[in-house]
Amino acid sequence: MPINNLKGNSMRKRKSDHELAEEIANRLANTPSGGRGPAADAQILLQHATNTGGGGLRQQYLEQAQHELAKLDPARYRSTIQRLQSQIMALQGRHGDTKVAHVARGELVVPTALQNPEVLWALRRAAAPYNIPLEMLSVGNAMNRINPNTGAPEFGIMDWISGSFNQGPSQADTENTTNVAEAAAQGATARAAAARIQASNVRKDYINNVEALGPFDNADREAFKAQMQQATPTEFLTKIRESRGDYLGPNPGSVGRANVTNPVVNQAARELGVAGRGLLGANVVLGLADTATSNNPARTGVANVGAIGGGLLGGALGAPAGPLGAFAGSGVGGIAGYKGGEATYDYLHDLWNSR
């Protein structure tokens, strides 16, 4: 080989990151995609962006992926666009920081070191008139991943529910927004209804057991009362203990009445049961109305079932912290259940269409 050629090869200019990205993008553009289309090409570019480890080359890949996404019809590929767009936004993080918060100009970020009980209490009080849960303002919380402008989930919101839902593009023609407040209300209403019905049933069982006792069986009555309190929802157990404390015995001066229950409390328990069933009916009506007015009734119906289930589960998990814990847990559970219902529908929809 001539010396001049060797010299020419050794002095060949190294391609820049921009040129490398453009070269790969041109190959994709000039190579038949075998029916894959822009979504598949964007996914390939995102994989290249992930593998580069950052820098200018990654940004070039992301720009090309964004260009491919622009070719998709939003009406048909809404879920696919959202999923890939969230990946693009996550990869645009600063160095290893890929946790994105919805922060507007002028909004204040409170460092963890300053989040003492007094500051958190003041923030909760300030947010209460606007019905804004403090969790929605906390970076990393699931509620914070809802875009406040569109109401749509972003930044891999389903990762915290189940990785099994990340199964590729969804082509379901679904609604773009979720009424977060309504989902939280459904969860809280489901918990409130269940707690009232349970409290009423517990009192009914207590009455049946006590009325079978003898008039002086105080020890057995105390045992039944202890069992009743263990089964009573925290919302009502707190009120019972506020009025009676931990004392389970008969009232002072009460003799020979171990098998007699308080008629006023009995009536209140029956009314609780009626109220609980009324709330349950209202919850069902709320879900049916949401489903009937939806652009995708089947998906919304599944989401509403998820909201009720999530509210019940969240309320049960939050109950050990007291009434406020049960309320907050049911609201967050309602939102999570609604999102989980939507994701379940999308997953099954895609699975069915891919047969």
CSV table of C-alpha atoms in Angstrom, one decimal:
chain,number,residue,atom,x,y,z
A,1,MET,CA,0.0,0.0,0.0
A,2,PRO,CA,1.4,3.5,-0.8
A,3,ILE,CA,2.7,5.5,2.0
A,4,ASN,CA,0.4,8.4,1.0
A,5,ASN,CA,-2.7,6.2,1.5
A,6,LEU,CA,-1.5,5.1,4.9
A,7,LYS,CA,-1.0,8.7,5.9
A,8,GLY,CA,-4.4,9.6,4.6
A,9,ASN,CA,-6.1,6.9,6.6
A,10,SER,CA,-4.3,7.8,9.8
A,11,MET,CA,-5.2,11.5,9.4
A,12,ARG,CA,-8.9,10.8,8.6
A,13,LYS,CA,-11.1,13.2,10.7
A,14,ARG,CA,-13.1,11.6,13.5
A,15,LYS,CA,-16.9,12.0,13.0
A,16,SER,CA,-18.6,14.3,15.5
A,17,ASP,CA,-21.5,13.2,17.7
A,18,HIS,CA,-23.9,15.2,15.6
A,19,GLU,CA,-22.7,13.5,12.4
A,20,LEU,CA,-22.9,10.0,14.0
A,21,ALA,CA,-26.5,10.6,15.1
A,22,GLU,CA,-27.5,12.0,11.7
A,23,GLU,CA,-25.9,9.0,10.0
A,24,ILE,CA,-27.9,6.5,12.0
A,25,ALA,CA,-31.1,8.6,11.5
A,26,ASN,CA,-30.5,8.6,7.8
A,27,ARG,CA,-30.0,4.9,7.7
A,28,LEU,CA,-33.3,4.4,9.5
A,29,ALA,CA,-35.0,6.8,7.1
A,30,ASN,CA,-33.6,5.1,4.0
A,31,THR,CA,-34.1,1.5,5.2
A,32,PRO,CA,-37.5,-0.1,4.9
A,33,SER,CA,-38.8,-0.6,8.4
A,34,GLY,CA,-40.5,-3.8,7.6
A,35,GLY,CA,-43.9,-2.5,8.8
A,36,ARG,CA,-42.5,-1.2,12.0
A,37,GLY,CA,-43.2,2.5,11.3
A,38,PRO,CA,-42.2,5.6,13.2
A,39,ALA,CA,-42.9,4.2,16.6
A,40,ALA,CA,-40.5,1.4,16.2
A,41,ASP,CA,-37.9,3.7,14.7
A,42,ALA,CA,-38.3,6.0,17.7
A,43,GLN,CA,-37.9,3.1,20.0
A,44,ILE,CA,-34.6,2.1,18.3
A,45,LEU,CA,-33.3,5.7,18.6
A,46,LEU,CA,-34.2,5.8,22.3
A,47,GLN,CA,-32.3,2.5,22.8
A,48,HIS,CA,-29.3,4.1,21.1
A,49,ALA,CA,-29.8,7.2,23.4
A,50,THR,CA,-29.9,5.0,26.5
A,51,ASN,CA,-26.7,3.1,25.4
A,52,THR,CA,-24.7,6.3,24.8
A,53,GLY,CA,-24.5,7.2,28.5
A,54,GLY,CA,-25.2,10.9,28.0
A,55,GLY,CA,-23.6,13.8,26.2
A,56,GLY,CA,-24.3,15.5,22.9
A,57,LEU,CA,-24.8,12.2,21.1
A,58,ARG,CA,-27.7,11.3,23.4
A,59,GLN,CA,-29.4,14.6,22.6
A,60,GLN,CA,-29.1,14.0,18.9
A,61,TYR,CA,-30.8,10.7,19.3
A,62,LEU,CA,-33.5,12.2,21.3
A,63,GLU,CA,-34.2,14.9,18.8
A,64,GLN,CA,-34.4,12.3,16.0
A,65,ALA,CA,-36.8,10.2,18.1
A,66,GLN,CA,-38.9,13.3,18.7
A,67,HIS,CA,-39.0,13.8,14.9
A,68,GLU,CA,-40.2,10.2,14.4
A,69,LEU,CA,-43.0,10.7,17.1
A,70,ALA,CA,-44.2,13.7,15.2
A,71,LYS,CA,-45.2,11.4,12.3
A,72,LEU,CA,-47.7,9.5,14.4
A,73,ASP,CA,-51.4,10.3,14.5
A,74,PRO,CA,-52.3,11.4,18.1
A,75,ALA,CA,-55.8,10.2,17.7
A,76,ARG,CA,-54.7,6.6,17.0
A,77,TYR,CA,-51.5,6.3,18.9
A,78,ARG,CA,-52.1,8.5,22.0
A,79,SER,CA,-50.9,5.9,24.5
A,80,THR,CA,-47.8,5.1,22.4
A,81,ILE,CA,-46.9,8.7,22.0
A,82,GLN,CA,-47.3,9.3,25.8
A,83,ARG,CA,-45.1,6.3,26.6
A,84,LEU,CA,-42.3,7.2,24.3
A,85,GLN,CA,-42.5,10.9,25.1
A,86,SER,CA,-42.1,10.0,28.8
A,87,GLN,CA,-39.0,8.0,27.9
A,88,ILE,CA,-37.6,11.0,26.0
A,89,MET,CA,-38.2,13.3,29.0
A,90,ALA,CA,-36.7,10.9,31.4
A,91,LEU,CA,-33.5,10.5,29.3
A,92,GLN,CA,-33.2,14.3,29.1
A,93,GLY,CA,-32.4,14.3,32.9
A,94,ARG,CA,-29.2,16.0,34.2
A,95,HIS,CA,-26.5,13.4,34.5
A,96,GLY,CA,-28.1,10.6,36.6
A,97,ASP,CA,-31.0,12.8,37.7
A,98,THR,CA,-34.0,11.5,35.8
A,99,LYS,CA,-36.7,12.4,38.4
A,100,VAL,CA,-38.9,15.1,36.9
A,101,ALA,CA,-41.3,17.4,38.9
A,102,HIS,CA,-44.0,19.6,37.5
A,103,VAL,CA,-42.6,22.9,38.7
A,104,ALA,CA,-43.8,26.3,37.3
A,105,ARG,CA,-41.8,29.5,37.3
A,106,GLY,CA,-42.0,31.1,40.7
A,107,GLU,CA,-43.0,27.9,42.6
A,108,LEU,CA,-41.1,27.1,45.8
A,109,VAL,CA,-39.2,23.9,46.4
A,110,VAL,CA,-38.9,23.0,50.1
A,111,PRO,CA,-35.7,21.0,50.8
A,112,THR,CA,-36.1,17.9,53.0
A,113,ALA,CA,-34.0,19.5,55.8
A,114,LEU,CA,-36.6,22.3,56.2
A,115,GLN,CA,-39.6,19.9,56.2
A,116,ASN,CA,-40.1,19.9,60.0
A,117,PRO,CA,-43.6,19.3,61.4
A,118,GLU,CA,-44.4,23.0,61.7
A,119,VAL,CA,-43.6,23.7,58.1
A,120,LEU,CA,-45.6,20.6,56.9
A,121,TRP,CA,-48.5,21.6,59.1
A,122,ALA,CA,-48.5,25.1,57.6
A,123,LEU,CA,-48.3,23.8,54.1
A,124,ARG,CA,-51.2,21.4,54.7
A,125,ARG,CA,-53.3,24.2,56.1
A,126,ALA,CA,-52.5,26.5,53.1
A,127,ALA,CA,-53.3,23.7,50.6
A,128,ALA,CA,-56.6,22.6,52.3
A,129,PRO,CA,-58.9,25.3,50.8
A,130,TYR,CA,-57.8,24.3,47.3
A,131,ASN,CA,-58.3,20.6,48.0
A,132,ILE,CA,-54.6,19.9,47.1
A,133,PRO,CA,-53.2,16.9,49.0
A,134,LEU,CA,-49.7,17.5,50.2
A,135,GLU,CA,-48.7,14.2,48.5
A,136,MET,CA,-49.4,15.8,45.1
A,137,LEU,CA,-46.7,18.4,45.9
A,138,SER,CA,-44.1,15.8,47.0
A,139,VAL,CA,-41.5,14.9,44.4
A,140,GLY,CA,-41.4,11.1,43.8
A,141,ASN,CA,-45.0,10.5,45.0
A,142,ALA,CA,-47.3,8.8,42.6
A,143,MET,CA,-49.8,11.6,42.7
A,144,ASN,CA,-47.0,14.1,41.6
A,145,ARG,CA,-46.7,12.2,38.4
A,146,ILE,CA,-50.0,13.6,37.1
A,147,ASN,CA,-49.5,16.5,34.7
A,148,PRO,CA,-51.6,19.3,36.2
A,149,ASN,CA,-52.2,20.8,32.7
A,150,THR,CA,-53.4,17.7,31.0
A,151,GLY,CA,-54.4,15.4,33.8
A,152,ALA,CA,-52.4,12.6,32.1
A,153,PRO,CA,-49.9,10.3,33.8
A,154,GLU,CA,-46.3,10.8,32.9
A,155,PHE,CA,-42.8,9.7,33.7
A,156,GLY,CA,-43.5,6.0,34.0
A,157,ILE,CA,-46.4,6.3,36.5
A,158,MET,CA,-47.2,2.6,36.1
A,159,ASP,CA,-43.7,1.5,37.3
A,160,TRP,CA,-44.8,1.8,40.9
A,161,ILE,CA,-47.9,-0.3,40.3
A,162,SER,CA,-46.5,-3.2,38.3
A,163,GLY,CA,-43.7,-3.6,35.8
A,164,SER,CA,-45.9,-6.2,34.1
A,165,PHE,CA,-47.9,-3.4,32.4
A,166,ASN,CA,-44.9,-2.1,30.5
A,167,GLN,CA,-45.6,-4.4,27.6
A,168,GLY,CA,-45.0,-2.1,24.6
A,169,PRO,CA,-47.1,0.3,22.5
A,170,SER,CA,-50.8,0.5,23.1
A,171,GLN,CA,-53.1,1.5,20.2
A,172,ALA,CA,-56.3,1.7,22.3
A,173,ASP,CA,-58.3,4.9,21.5
A,174,THR,CA,-58.6,6.0,25.1
A,175,GLU,CA,-59.3,9.1,27.0
A,176,ASN,CA,-56.4,11.5,27.7
A,177,THR,CA,-57.5,12.7,31.1
A,178,THR,CA,-58.4,11.2,34.4
A,179,ASN,CA,-60.4,13.1,37.0
A,180,VAL,CA,-58.0,12.6,39.9
A,181,ALA,CA,-60.3,14.4,42.4
A,182,GLU,CA,-63.2,12.1,41.4
A,183,ALA,CA,-61.0,9.0,41.8
A,184,ALA,CA,-59.9,10.1,45.2
A,185,ALA,CA,-63.5,10.9,46.2
A,186,GLN,CA,-64.6,7.4,45.1
A,187,GLY,CA,-61.9,5.8,47.1
A,188,ALA,CA,-62.8,7.8,50.2
A,189,THR,CA,-66.5,7.2,49.8
A,190,ALA,CA,-65.9,3.5,49.4
A,191,ARG,CA,-64.0,3.4,52.7
A,192,ALA,CA,-66.6,5.6,54.5
A,193,ALA,CA,-69.4,3.3,53.3
A,194,ALA,CA,-67.5,0.1,54.3
A,195,ALA,CA,-66.6,1.5,57.7
A,196,ARG,CA,-70.2,2.4,58.5
A,197,ILE,CA,-71.6,-0.9,57.4
A,198,GLN,CA,-68.9,-2.8,59.3
A,199,ALA,CA,-69.5,-0.8,62.5
A,200,SER,CA,-73.2,-1.5,62.3
A,201,ASN,CA,-72.7,-5.2,61.8
A,202,VAL,CA,-70.2,-5.4,64.7
A,203,ARG,CA,-72.7,-3.7,67.0
A,204,LYS,CA,-75.4,-6.1,65.8
A,205,ASP,CA,-73.2,-9.2,66.6
A,206,TYR,CA,-72.4,-7.6,70.0
A,207,ILE,CA,-76.1,-7.2,70.8
A,208,ASN,CA,-76.9,-10.8,69.9
A,209,ASN,CA,-74.1,-12.2,72.1
A,210,VAL,CA,-74.9,-10.0,75.1
A,211,GLU,CA,-78.6,-10.7,75.1
A,212,ALA,CA,-77.8,-14.4,75.4
A,213,LEU,CA,-75.9,-13.8,78.7
A,214,GLY,CA,-77.2,-14.0,82.2
A,215,PRO,CA,-77.8,-10.7,84.1
A,216,PHE,CA,-74.6,-11.1,86.1
A,217,ASP,CA,-72.2,-12.3,83.4
A,218,ASN,CA,-70.2,-9.1,83.5
A,219,ALA,CA,-66.9,-10.9,82.7
A,220,ASP,CA,-68.3,-12.4,79.5
A,221,ARG,CA,-69.8,-9.1,78.5
A,222,GLU,CA,-66.4,-7.4,78.9
A,223,ALA,CA,-64.9,-10.1,76.7
A,224,PHE,CA,-67.5,-9.5,74.0
A,225,LYS,CA,-66.9,-5.7,74.3
A,226,ALA,CA,-63.2,-6.2,73.8
A,227,GLN,CA,-63.8,-8.3,70.7
A,228,MET,CA,-66.2,-5.7,69.4
A,229,GLN,CA,-63.7,-2.9,69.7
A,230,GLN,CA,-61.0,-5.0,67.9
A,231,ALA,CA,-63.4,-5.4,64.9
A,232,THR,CA,-64.7,-1.8,65.0
A,233,PRO,CA,-63.2,0.5,62.3
A,234,THR,CA,-60.8,3.1,63.6
A,235,GLU,CA,-63.1,6.0,62.6
A,236,PHE,CA,-65.6,4.9,65.3
A,237,LEU,CA,-63.3,3.2,67.7
A,238,THR,CA,-61.6,6.5,68.3
A,239,LYS,CA,-64.9,8.1,69.3
A,240,ILE,CA,-65.8,5.2,71.6
A,241,ARG,CA,-62.5,5.4,73.4
A,242,GLU,CA,-62.8,9.2,73.7
A,243,SER,CA,-66.1,8.7,75.6
A,244,ARG,CA,-65.3,5.6,77.7
A,245,GLY,CA,-61.6,5.3,77.7
A,246,ASP,CA,-60.2,1.7,78.0
A,247,TYR,CA,-62.8,0.8,80.7
A,248,LEU,CA,-64.9,-2.2,79.6
A,249,GLY,CA,-66.9,-2.9,82.8
A,250,PRO,CA,-70.4,-1.9,83.8
A,251,ASN,CA,-71.3,1.7,84.6
A,252,PRO,CA,-71.1,2.5,88.3
A,253,GLY,CA,-74.2,1.4,90.2
A,254,SER,CA,-75.3,-0.9,87.4
A,255,VAL,CA,-76.1,-4.3,88.8
A,256,GLY,CA,-77.7,-7.4,87.1
A,257,ARG,CA,-77.8,-5.8,83.7
A,258,ALA,CA,-75.0,-7.6,81.9
A,259,ASN,CA,-77.5,-8.8,79.2
A,260,VAL,CA,-79.0,-5.4,78.6
A,261,THR,CA,-77.5,-3.1,75.8
A,262,ASN,CA,-77.8,0.7,75.4
A,263,PRO,CA,-80.8,1.3,73.1
A,264,VAL,CA,-79.5,4.8,72.1
A,265,VAL,CA,-76.2,3.3,70.9
A,266,ASN,CA,-78.1,0.4,69.2
A,267,GLN,CA,-80.2,2.9,67.2
A,268,ALA,CA,-77.2,4.9,66.2
A,269,ALA,CA,-75.5,1.7,65.0
A,270,ARG,CA,-78.5,0.9,62.8
A,271,GLU,CA,-78.5,4.4,61.4
A,272,LEU,CA,-74.8,4.0,60.6
A,273,GLY,CA,-75.6,0.9,58.6
A,274,VAL,CA,-78.3,2.7,56.6
A,275,ALA,CA,-75.9,5.6,56.0
A,276,GLY,CA,-73.2,3.2,54.8
A,277,ARG,CA,-75.5,1.5,52.3
A,278,GLY,CA,-76.5,4.9,51.1
A,279,LEU,CA,-72.9,6.0,50.6
A,280,LEU,CA,-72.3,2.7,48.8
A,281,GLY,CA,-75.2,3.4,46.4
A,282,ALA,CA,-73.9,6.9,45.8
A,283,ASN,CA,-70.5,5.5,45.0
A,284,VAL,CA,-72.0,3.2,42.5
A,285,VAL,CA,-74.0,6.0,40.9
A,286,LEU,CA,-70.8,8.2,40.7
A,287,GLY,CA,-69.0,5.4,38.9
A,288,LEU,CA,-71.9,4.7,36.5
A,289,ALA,CA,-72.1,8.4,35.7
A,290,ASP,CA,-68.4,8.6,35.0
A,291,THR,CA,-68.6,5.5,32.8
A,292,ALA,CA,-71.7,6.7,30.9
A,293,THR,CA,-70.1,10.1,30.0
A,294,SER,CA,-66.8,8.6,29.0
A,295,ASN,CA,-65.4,8.3,25.5
A,296,ASN,CA,-64.3,4.7,26.4
A,297,PRO,CA,-67.0,3.3,28.8
A,298,ALA,CA,-65.3,-0.1,29.1
A,299,ARG,CA,-62.0,1.3,30.2
A,300,THR,CA,-63.6,3.8,32.5
A,301,GLY,CA,-65.8,1.1,34.1
A,302,VAL,CA,-62.7,-1.0,34.9
A,303,ALA,CA,-61.0,2.1,36.3
A,304,ASN,CA,-64.0,2.8,38.6
A,305,VAL,CA,-63.9,-0.7,39.9
A,306,GLY,CA,-60.2,-0.2,40.6
A,307,ALA,CA,-60.9,3.1,42.4
A,308,ILE,CA,-63.4,1.4,44.8
A,309,GLY,CA,-61.0,-1.5,45.4
A,310,GLY,CA,-58.0,0.8,45.8
A,311,GLY,CA,-60.0,3.0,48.3
A,312,LEU,CA,-60.9,0.0,50.4
A,313,LEU,CA,-57.3,-1.3,50.4
A,314,GLY,CA,-55.8,2.1,51.0
A,315,GLY,CA,-58.2,2.9,53.8
A,316,ALA,CA,-57.4,-0.4,55.5
A,317,LEU,CA,-53.6,0.2,55.2
A,318,GLY,CA,-54.0,3.8,56.6
A,319,ALA,CA,-56.3,2.8,59.4
A,320,PRO,CA,-53.6,2.0,61.9
A,321,ALA,CA,-52.6,5.7,61.8
A,322,GLY,CA,-56.1,6.7,62.9
A,323,PRO,CA,-59.1,8.3,61.1
A,324,LEU,CA,-57.0,10.7,59.1
A,325,GLY,CA,-54.7,7.9,58.0
A,326,ALA,CA,-57.8,5.9,56.8
A,327,PHE,CA,-59.1,8.9,55.0
A,328,ALA,CA,-55.8,9.8,53.3
A,329,GLY,CA,-55.1,6.2,52.5
A,330,SER,CA,-58.5,5.7,50.9
A,331,GLY,CA,-58.1,8.8,48.7
A,332,VAL,CA,-54.6,7.9,47.5
A,333,GLY,CA,-55.8,4.3,47.1
A,334,GLY,CA,-58.7,5.5,45.0
A,335,ILE,CA,-56.4,7.3,42.6
A,336,ALA,CA,-54.0,4.3,42.5
A,337,GLY,CA,-56.8,1.9,41.9
A,338,TYR,CA,-58.2,4.1,39.1
A,339,LYS,CA,-54.9,4.2,37.4
A,340,GLY,CA,-54.4,0.5,37.9
A,341,GLY,CA,-57.8,-0.2,36.3
A,342,GLU,CA,-56.9,1.9,33.3
A,343,ALA,CA,-53.5,0.1,33.0
A,344,THR,CA,-55.2,-3.3,33.3
A,345,TYR,CA,-57.6,-2.5,30.6
A,346,ASP,CA,-54.9,-1.2,28.3
A,347,TYR,CA,-52.8,-4.2,28.9
A,348,LEU,CA,-55.6,-6.7,28.1
A,349,HIS,CA,-56.7,-4.6,25.2
A,350,ASP,CA,-53.3,-4.7,23.6
A,351,LEU,CA,-53.0,-8.4,24.4
A,352,TRP,CA,-56.3,-9.1,22.7
A,353,ASN,CA,-55.4,-7.1,19.6
A,354,SER,CA,-52.0,-8.7,19.3
A,355,ARG,CA,-53.4,-12.2,18.8
